[in-house]
Each structure stands twice: as C-alpha cells, then as structure tokens.
Coordinates of C-alpha atoms in Angstrom, one line a residue:
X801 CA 0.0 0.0 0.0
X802 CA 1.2 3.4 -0.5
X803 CA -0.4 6.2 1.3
X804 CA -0.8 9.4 -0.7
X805 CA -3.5 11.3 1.5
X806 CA -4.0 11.5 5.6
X807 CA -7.2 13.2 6.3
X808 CA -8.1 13.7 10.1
X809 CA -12.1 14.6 11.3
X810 CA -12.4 16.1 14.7
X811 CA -15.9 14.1 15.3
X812 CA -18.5 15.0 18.3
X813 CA -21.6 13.0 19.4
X814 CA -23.9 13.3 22.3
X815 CA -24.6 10.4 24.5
X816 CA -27.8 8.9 25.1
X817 CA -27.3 8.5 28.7
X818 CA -24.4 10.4 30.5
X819 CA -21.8 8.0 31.9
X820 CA -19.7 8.9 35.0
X821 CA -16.6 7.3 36.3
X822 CA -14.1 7.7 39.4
X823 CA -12.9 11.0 37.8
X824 CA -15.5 12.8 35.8
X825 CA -18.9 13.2 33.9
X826 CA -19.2 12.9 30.5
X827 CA -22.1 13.8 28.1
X828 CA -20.6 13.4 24.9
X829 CA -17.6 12.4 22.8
X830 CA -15.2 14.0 21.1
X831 CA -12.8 11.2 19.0
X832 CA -10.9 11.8 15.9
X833 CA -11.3 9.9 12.5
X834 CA -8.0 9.0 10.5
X835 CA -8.6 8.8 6.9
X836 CA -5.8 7.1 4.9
X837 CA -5.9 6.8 1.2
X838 CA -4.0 4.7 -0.9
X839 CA -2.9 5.5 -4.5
X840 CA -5.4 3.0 -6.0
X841 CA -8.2 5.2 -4.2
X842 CA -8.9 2.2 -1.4
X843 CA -9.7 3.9 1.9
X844 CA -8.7 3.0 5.3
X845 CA -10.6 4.3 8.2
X846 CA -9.2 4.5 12.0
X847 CA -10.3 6.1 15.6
X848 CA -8.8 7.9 17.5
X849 CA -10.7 7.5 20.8
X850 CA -8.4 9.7 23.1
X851 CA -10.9 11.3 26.2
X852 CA -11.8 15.1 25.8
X853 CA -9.7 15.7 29.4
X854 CA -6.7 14.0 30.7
X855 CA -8.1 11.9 33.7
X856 CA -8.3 8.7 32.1
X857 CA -4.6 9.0 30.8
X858 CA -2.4 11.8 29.6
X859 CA -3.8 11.6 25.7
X860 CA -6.5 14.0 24.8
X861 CA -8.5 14.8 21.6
X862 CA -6.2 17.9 21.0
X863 CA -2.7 16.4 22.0
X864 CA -3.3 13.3 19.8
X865 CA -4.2 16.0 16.9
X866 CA -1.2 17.5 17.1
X867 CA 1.0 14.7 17.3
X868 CA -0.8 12.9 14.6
X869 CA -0.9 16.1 12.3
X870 CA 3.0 16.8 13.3
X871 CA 4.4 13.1 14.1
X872 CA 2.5 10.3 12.5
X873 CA 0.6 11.4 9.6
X874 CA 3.5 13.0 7.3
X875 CA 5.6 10.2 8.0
X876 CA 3.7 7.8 6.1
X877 CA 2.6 10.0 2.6
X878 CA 4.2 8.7 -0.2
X879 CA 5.9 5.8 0.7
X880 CA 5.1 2.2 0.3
X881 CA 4.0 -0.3 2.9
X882 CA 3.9 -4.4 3.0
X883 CA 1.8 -4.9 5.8
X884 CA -0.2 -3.0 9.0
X885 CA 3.7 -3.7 11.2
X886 CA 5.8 -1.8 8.8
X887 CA 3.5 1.2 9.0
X888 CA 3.4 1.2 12.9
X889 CA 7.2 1.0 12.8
X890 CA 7.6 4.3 11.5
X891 CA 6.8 5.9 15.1
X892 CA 9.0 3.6 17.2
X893 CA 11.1 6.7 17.9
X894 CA 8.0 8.4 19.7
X895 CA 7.1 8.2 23.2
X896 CA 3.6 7.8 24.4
X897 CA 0.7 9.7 22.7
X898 CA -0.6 5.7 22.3
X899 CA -4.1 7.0 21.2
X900 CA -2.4 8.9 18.0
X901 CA -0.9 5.5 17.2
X902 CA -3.8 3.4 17.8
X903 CA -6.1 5.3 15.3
X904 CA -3.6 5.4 12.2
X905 CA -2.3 1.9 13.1
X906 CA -6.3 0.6 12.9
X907 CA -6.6 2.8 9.7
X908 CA -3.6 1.1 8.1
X909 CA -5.0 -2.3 9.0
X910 CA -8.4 -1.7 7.7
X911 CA -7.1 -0.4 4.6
X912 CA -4.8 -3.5 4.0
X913 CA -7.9 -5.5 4.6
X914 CA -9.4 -3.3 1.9
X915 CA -6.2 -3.9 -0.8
X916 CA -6.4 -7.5 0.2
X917 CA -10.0 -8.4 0.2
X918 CA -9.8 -10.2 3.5
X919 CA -12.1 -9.1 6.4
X920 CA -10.1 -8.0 9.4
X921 CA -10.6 -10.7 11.8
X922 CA -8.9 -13.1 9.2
X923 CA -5.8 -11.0 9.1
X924 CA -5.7 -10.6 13.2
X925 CA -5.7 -14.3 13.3
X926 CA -9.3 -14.0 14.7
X927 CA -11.0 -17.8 15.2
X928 CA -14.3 -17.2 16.5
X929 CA -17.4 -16.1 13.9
X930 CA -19.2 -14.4 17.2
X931 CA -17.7 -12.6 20.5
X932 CA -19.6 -12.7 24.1
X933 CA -20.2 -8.7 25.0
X934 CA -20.4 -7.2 28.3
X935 CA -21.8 -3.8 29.2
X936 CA -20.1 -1.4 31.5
X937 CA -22.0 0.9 33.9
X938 CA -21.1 4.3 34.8
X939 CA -21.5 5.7 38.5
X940 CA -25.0 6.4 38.9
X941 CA -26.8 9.2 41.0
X942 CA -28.5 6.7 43.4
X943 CA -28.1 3.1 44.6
X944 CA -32.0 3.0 42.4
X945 CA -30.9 3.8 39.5
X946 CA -27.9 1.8 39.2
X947 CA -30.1 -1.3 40.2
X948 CA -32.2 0.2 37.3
X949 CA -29.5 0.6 34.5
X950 CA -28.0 -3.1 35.5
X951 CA -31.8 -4.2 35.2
X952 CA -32.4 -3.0 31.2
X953 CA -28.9 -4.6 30.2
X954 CA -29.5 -8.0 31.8
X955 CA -33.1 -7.7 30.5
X956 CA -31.2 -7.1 27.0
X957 CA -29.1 -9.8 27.6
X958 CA -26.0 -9.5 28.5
X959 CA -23.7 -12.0 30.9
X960 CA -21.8 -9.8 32.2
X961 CA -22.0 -6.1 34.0
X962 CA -18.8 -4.4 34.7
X963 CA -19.4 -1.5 37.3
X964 CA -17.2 1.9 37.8
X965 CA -16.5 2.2 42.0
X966 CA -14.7 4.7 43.8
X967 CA -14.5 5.7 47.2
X968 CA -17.6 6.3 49.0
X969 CA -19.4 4.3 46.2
X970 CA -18.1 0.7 45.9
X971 CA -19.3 -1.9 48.6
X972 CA -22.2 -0.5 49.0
X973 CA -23.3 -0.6 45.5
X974 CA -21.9 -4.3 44.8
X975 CA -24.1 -5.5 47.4
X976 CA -27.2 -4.0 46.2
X977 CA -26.3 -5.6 42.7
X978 CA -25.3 -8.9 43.8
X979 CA -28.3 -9.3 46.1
X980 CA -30.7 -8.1 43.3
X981 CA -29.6 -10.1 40.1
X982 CA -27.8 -13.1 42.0
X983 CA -24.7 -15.0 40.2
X984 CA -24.3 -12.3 37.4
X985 CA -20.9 -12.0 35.9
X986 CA -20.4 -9.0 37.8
X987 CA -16.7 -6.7 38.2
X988 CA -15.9 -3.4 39.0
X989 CA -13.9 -1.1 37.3
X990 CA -11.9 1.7 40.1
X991 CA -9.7 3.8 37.1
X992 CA -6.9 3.9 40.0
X993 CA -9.4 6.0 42.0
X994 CA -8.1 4.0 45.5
X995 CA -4.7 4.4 47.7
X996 CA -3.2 2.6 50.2
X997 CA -5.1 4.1 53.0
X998 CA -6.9 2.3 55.8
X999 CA -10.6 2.8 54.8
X1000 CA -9.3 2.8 50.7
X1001 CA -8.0 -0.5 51.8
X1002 CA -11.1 -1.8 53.8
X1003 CA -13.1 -0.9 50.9
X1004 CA -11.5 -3.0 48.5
X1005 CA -11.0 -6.1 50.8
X1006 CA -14.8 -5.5 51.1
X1007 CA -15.1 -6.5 48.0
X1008 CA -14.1 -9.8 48.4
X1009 CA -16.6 -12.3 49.8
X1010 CA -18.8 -10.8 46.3
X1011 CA -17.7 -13.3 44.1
X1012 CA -16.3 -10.8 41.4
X1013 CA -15.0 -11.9 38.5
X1014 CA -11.9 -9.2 39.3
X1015 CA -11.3 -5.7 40.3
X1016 CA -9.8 -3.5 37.3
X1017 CA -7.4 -1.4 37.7
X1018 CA -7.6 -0.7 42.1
X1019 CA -4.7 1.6 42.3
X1020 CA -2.5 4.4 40.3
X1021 CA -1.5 3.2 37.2
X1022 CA 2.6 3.5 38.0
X1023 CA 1.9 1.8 41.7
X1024 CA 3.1 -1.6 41.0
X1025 CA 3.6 -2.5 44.5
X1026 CA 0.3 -1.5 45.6
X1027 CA -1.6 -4.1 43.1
X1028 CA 0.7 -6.3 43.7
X1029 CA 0.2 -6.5 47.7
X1030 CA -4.0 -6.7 47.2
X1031 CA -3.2 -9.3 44.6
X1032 CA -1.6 -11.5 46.9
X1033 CA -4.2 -10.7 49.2
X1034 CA -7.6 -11.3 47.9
X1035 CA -9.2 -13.8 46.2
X1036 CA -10.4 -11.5 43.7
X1037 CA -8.8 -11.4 40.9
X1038 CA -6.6 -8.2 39.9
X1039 CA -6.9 -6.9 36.4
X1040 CA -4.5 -4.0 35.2
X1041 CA -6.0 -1.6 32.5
X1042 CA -4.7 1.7 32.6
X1043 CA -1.0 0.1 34.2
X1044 CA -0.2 -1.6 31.5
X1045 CA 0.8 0.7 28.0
X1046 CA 3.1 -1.7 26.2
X1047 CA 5.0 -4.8 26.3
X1048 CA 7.4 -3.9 28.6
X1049 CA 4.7 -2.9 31.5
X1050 CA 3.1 -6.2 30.8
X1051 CA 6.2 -8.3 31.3
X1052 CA 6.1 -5.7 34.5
X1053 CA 2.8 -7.3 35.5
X1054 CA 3.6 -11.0 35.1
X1055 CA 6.8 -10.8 36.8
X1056 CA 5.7 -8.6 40.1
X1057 CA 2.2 -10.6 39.5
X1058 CA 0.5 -7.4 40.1
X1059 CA -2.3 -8.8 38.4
X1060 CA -3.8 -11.9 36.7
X1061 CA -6.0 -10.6 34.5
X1062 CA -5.1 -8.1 31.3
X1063 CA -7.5 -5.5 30.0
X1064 CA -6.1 -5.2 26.1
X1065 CA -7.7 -1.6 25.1
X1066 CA -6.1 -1.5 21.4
X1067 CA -6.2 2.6 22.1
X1068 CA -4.4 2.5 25.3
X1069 CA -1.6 -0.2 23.8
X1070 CA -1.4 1.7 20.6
X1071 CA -2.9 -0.6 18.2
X1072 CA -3.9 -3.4 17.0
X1073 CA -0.3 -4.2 16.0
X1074 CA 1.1 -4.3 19.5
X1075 CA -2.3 -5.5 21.0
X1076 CA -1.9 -8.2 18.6
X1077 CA 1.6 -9.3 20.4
X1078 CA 0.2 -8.4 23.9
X1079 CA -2.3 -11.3 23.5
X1080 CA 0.7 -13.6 22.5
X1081 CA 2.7 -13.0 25.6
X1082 CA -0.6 -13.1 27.2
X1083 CA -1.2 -16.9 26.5
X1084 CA 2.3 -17.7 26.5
X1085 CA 2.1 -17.2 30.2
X1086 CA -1.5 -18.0 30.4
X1087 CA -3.5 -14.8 31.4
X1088 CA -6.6 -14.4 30.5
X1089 CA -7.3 -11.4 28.7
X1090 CA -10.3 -9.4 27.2
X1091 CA -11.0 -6.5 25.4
X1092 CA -11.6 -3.0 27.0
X1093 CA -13.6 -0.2 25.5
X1094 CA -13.4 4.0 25.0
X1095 CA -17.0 4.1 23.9
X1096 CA -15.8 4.1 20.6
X1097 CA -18.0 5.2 17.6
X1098 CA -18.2 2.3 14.6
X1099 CA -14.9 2.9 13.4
X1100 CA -12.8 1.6 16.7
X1101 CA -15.9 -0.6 18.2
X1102 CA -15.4 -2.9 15.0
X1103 CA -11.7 -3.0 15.7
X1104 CA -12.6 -4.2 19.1
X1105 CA -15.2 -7.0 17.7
X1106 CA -12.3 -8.2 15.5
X1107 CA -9.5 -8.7 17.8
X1108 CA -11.6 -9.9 20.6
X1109 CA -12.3 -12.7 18.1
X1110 CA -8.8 -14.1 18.6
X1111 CA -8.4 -17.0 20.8
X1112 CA -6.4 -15.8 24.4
X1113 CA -10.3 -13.6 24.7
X1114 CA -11.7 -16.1 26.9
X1115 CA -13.9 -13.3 28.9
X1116 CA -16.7 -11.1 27.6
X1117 CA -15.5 -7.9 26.0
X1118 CA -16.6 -4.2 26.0
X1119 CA -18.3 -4.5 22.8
X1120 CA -22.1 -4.0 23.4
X1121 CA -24.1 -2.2 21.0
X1122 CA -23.3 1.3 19.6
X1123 CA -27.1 2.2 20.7
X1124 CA -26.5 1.6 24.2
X1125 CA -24.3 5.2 23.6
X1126 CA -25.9 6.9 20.8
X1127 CA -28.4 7.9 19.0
X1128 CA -27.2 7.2 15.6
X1129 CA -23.4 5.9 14.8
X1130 CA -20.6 7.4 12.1
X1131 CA -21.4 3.6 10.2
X1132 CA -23.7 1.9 8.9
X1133 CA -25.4 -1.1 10.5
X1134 CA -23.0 -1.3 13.2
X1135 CA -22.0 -3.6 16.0
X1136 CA -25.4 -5.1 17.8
X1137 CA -25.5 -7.4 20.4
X1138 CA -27.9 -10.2 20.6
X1139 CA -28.9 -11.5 23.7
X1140 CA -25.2 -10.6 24.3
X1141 CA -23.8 -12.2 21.4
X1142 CA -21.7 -10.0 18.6
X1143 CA -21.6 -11.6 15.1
X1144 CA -17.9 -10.4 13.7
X1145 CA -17.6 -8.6 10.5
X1146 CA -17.0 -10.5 7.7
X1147 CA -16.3 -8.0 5.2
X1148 CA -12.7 -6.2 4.5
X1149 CA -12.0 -2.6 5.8
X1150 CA -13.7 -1.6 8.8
X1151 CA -16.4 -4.2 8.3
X1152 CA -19.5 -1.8 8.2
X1153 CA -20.2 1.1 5.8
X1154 CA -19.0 4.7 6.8
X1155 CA -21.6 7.1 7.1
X1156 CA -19.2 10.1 5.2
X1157 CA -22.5 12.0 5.1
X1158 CA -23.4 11.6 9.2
X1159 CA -19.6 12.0 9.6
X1160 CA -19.4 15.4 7.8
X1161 CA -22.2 16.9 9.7
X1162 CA -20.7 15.9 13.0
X1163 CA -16.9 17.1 12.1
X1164 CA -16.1 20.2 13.6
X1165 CA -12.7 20.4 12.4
X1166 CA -10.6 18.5 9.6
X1167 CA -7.2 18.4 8.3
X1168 CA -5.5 16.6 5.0
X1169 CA -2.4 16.1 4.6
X1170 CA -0.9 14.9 1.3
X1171 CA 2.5 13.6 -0.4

C-alpha cells in the first residue's frame, strides 16, 4: 500500500445516557477519525478515541491531533508499505501519545484489509465467527438507579456487568447488585481512584466475599507495589487496564504478579499491532485477557469485535451495542449485540459502511495532509 492522503475529522456525538466514572462526567464524545488513502483510491478508516480531558490518561482529543498532524501522519505519505507492522514501525522513535498511534495503526489495517480483500478478523488471526459482549456501567446518582441501568442490560441480555467504583461508592453498590440479580458475571472497574489508605484498603478487601469476576485497575497506574500487595491478598482477581501501555509494563505485570487478568484496550496499547503481540505474551504465560472499550463510535468498536475474536479472549468484552451510547453511529449497521452475542464482521476494511454523510455533519474540524 502506498499512502498518498492523511485526512483527520475532529468528530463530536452526544450520548444517550451520561456516563460517569471515578474522575469525571461525560455527556458526549469527542474522538478523531484517521482517513488514509492509498494510490489505487482504497480507503482506510481508524479512531482515535483519546478522552476530551486528561483523567483517564495523559492523551486528549487535542494532543493526539497534534502529534498525529506533526508526528504520525506525514511520515507515512508517499511511501510504500507491505503490511499494517511496517506502517506502525515508522513511530517507534515516539514516546507515548498511544491514542495517536492506535487510530492510524487501525486505519492502516483496515485499509490493507481493503487492498487484500480479506475481512479483518482473518488478518488478526481471529477464530471465533461471534464474541460474548459485556456492558459497562457508569456511577450512577442513586443506589436506584444503578439497580435500574444493571436491570435494562441484563433484560437485553448480557452476561456480564462491569461497574465503575470509587471511594464512598463501591461496597455499598456491589451488594445492592449482587443481592438483586444473583450470580451475574459481575466486576468493577476503580480507574486507580483507590490508595493505600486504611478505609481505601477496607473498601476494597470489602469487596471480596462478592464473588467478582476481578477488580480493574484498584490503584494508580505506575503503583506496582500497591496491586501487587491486594493481589496477593484477595481472592479476587486483579486486572491491570490503565497500568499496563506496552510490552514492557506487561512483562512488569507478570513478573511482580501485580495482576492476573489483562485489559487489552487497542487505544491504550497503541494498536492493533502491538495488542496483537500483547495477546501472545498473554497466553504464552496464560493470562486471560479481554477487550476493554473508550465508547468508541463504529470505526474503533469494530476494531474491538475483530480482535476480541482471537483465541487468548476467553472473557466477555466491552463490545455492546453502539445504541447503548448513541443515537445514531458514524457507520452503517454497526456492531449489535444479541442477547449478548456479537456476530464479527466478515467483510474487508472496517467491516461496516461509513456514514461520510453523518460524519461530515458531526466534524467540527478536519485536516489533510498529502504527499
């Protein structure tokens, strides 16, 4: 493939349903769309999901612009590419911004698909024709409505509920869960919101006798030690997220065993090139792994459909529907769950049908670049 046009869309959309975590409220999204085009005229769409505000990591919708417009993007026009690897390789001498390389990276593997007229799960090595989807709950106003949001989305289907805690709202809530809707997959999500403190800690070993299928991500992402002392502690499983950026912090993981369980968010690890070797190194030392979400629009959620497809995925992903978030998507026909089941695209490039019409009247700022 050889890349003669980078266009970036600066893409807003309201939520259906505001969604609040450990650090702040959100009422819409803000992602950018990478638009690669090859000199044939194929078209390769990526997504940039990078958060609006730097709580969830250090990457925001305007630093990953920059360093996309400045960094990525012109190294790539005009030259010629074999596969999805070489065209991540061109960045290996830039630090961080992982969101900026996730959304070209997934734009140079769905146009590949596109040139080779094979649907993306079959190039990721993908074996399974359907993935299991679970649904993740934001922190609600009262303990009523969360029993009330859990209620429509098991009603709908899915096996599993993953819950955002923090302090002040965590043992409290799980117990009003677990005693309403019984032996649900159930886990809660903290986004490092909890220290070392006595009543952090009491809290969390609280959490315990609840049968979770894990605890994501407990402490600060860079506090090893921490996650690695409540690991050894609980019976609850520990699963890093926001810890673990690359390979080396996941060799970090498995060696401190900070945690057992590894959230692979192909934004946060830059990719689906190195999420692709994250889940080898994840089965080689057999961790079970699943797919984390940014509540991307159709671009990135189909991403996440395809590589959850791949074997190491043995637990259910953040891929529910795109309705569950908004009103209308940027593709066509997108990613629906049925009675939490996710059929995988089957057809090369993104999978679905961009929406350039929907995406134009939702782009409040583009950019193209060309050789």
């Amino acid at each position: 493939m050889q890349i003669v046009s980078a266009t970036l869309h600066r893409v807003q959309l309201p939520l259906v349903h505001a969604f609040q975590t450990s650090s702040h409220r959100k009422n819409h999204l803000e992602h950018l769309i990478v638009e690669l085009t090859d000199a044939s005229g194929a078209v390769g769409w990526g997504e940039i999901a990078s958060p609006s505000d730097p709580y969830y990591c250090p990457d925001t919708a305007g630093t990953s612009w920059i360093i996309a417009q400045q960094n990525l993007l012109p190294a790539l026009l005009g030259k010629e590419f074999e596969t999805p690897a070489d065209v991540n390789a061109t960045w290996a001498k830039v630090r961080g911004h992982q969101f900026a390389k996730a959304g070209v990276d997934m734009a140079a593997w769905t146009l590949h698909s596109t040139l080779t007229d094979q649907p993306l799960t079959q190039l990721l090595g993908g074996t399974r024709s359907e993935v299991i989807a679970g649904v993740s709950l934001g922190i609600e106003p009262t303990l009523d409505d969360l029993v009330t949001q859990v209620g429509r989305h098991v009603d709908n289907g899915y096996p599993r509920v993953k819950l955002k805690i923090m302090p002040g709202w965590d043992v409290e809530a799980v117990r009003v869960v677990r005693a309403e809707f019984g032996d649900l997959d159930l886990h809660v999500d903290a986004n490092g919101a909890y220290t070392e403190s006595d009543d952090h800690l009491t809290a969390l070993r609280g959490l315990d006798p609840y049968g979770l299928t894990m605890i994501e991500q407990p402490f600060a992402p860079n506090n090893w030690l921490a996650s690695r002392r409540l690991a050894g502690e609980l019976d609850t499983p520990i699963c890093l997220d926001e810890s673990v950026e690359d390979l080396d912090d996941l060799a970090t993981m498995i060696d401190l065993k900070a945690g057992s369980i590894l959230n692979i968010k192909v934004s946060r690890m830059g990719g689906l090139t190195p999420a692709l070797v994250a889940h080898e190194v994840a089965q080689q030392y057999e961790v079970p792994v699943w797919c984390g979400g940014m509540h991307e629009f159709g671009i990135g959620r189909a991403a996440n459909v395809a590589i959850s497809s791949l074997a190491g995925f043995s637990l259910p992903s953040d891929v529910s529907s795109w309705d569950k978030y908004y009103a209308r998507d940027i593709v066509l026909d997108g990613v629906m769950a049925d009675r939490g089941r996710v059929q995988v695209p089957t057809t090369p490039g993104v999978g679905f049908t961009v929406d350039t019409d929907f995406l134009a009247e939702n782009t409040v700022e583009s950019l193209t670049l060309t050789a």
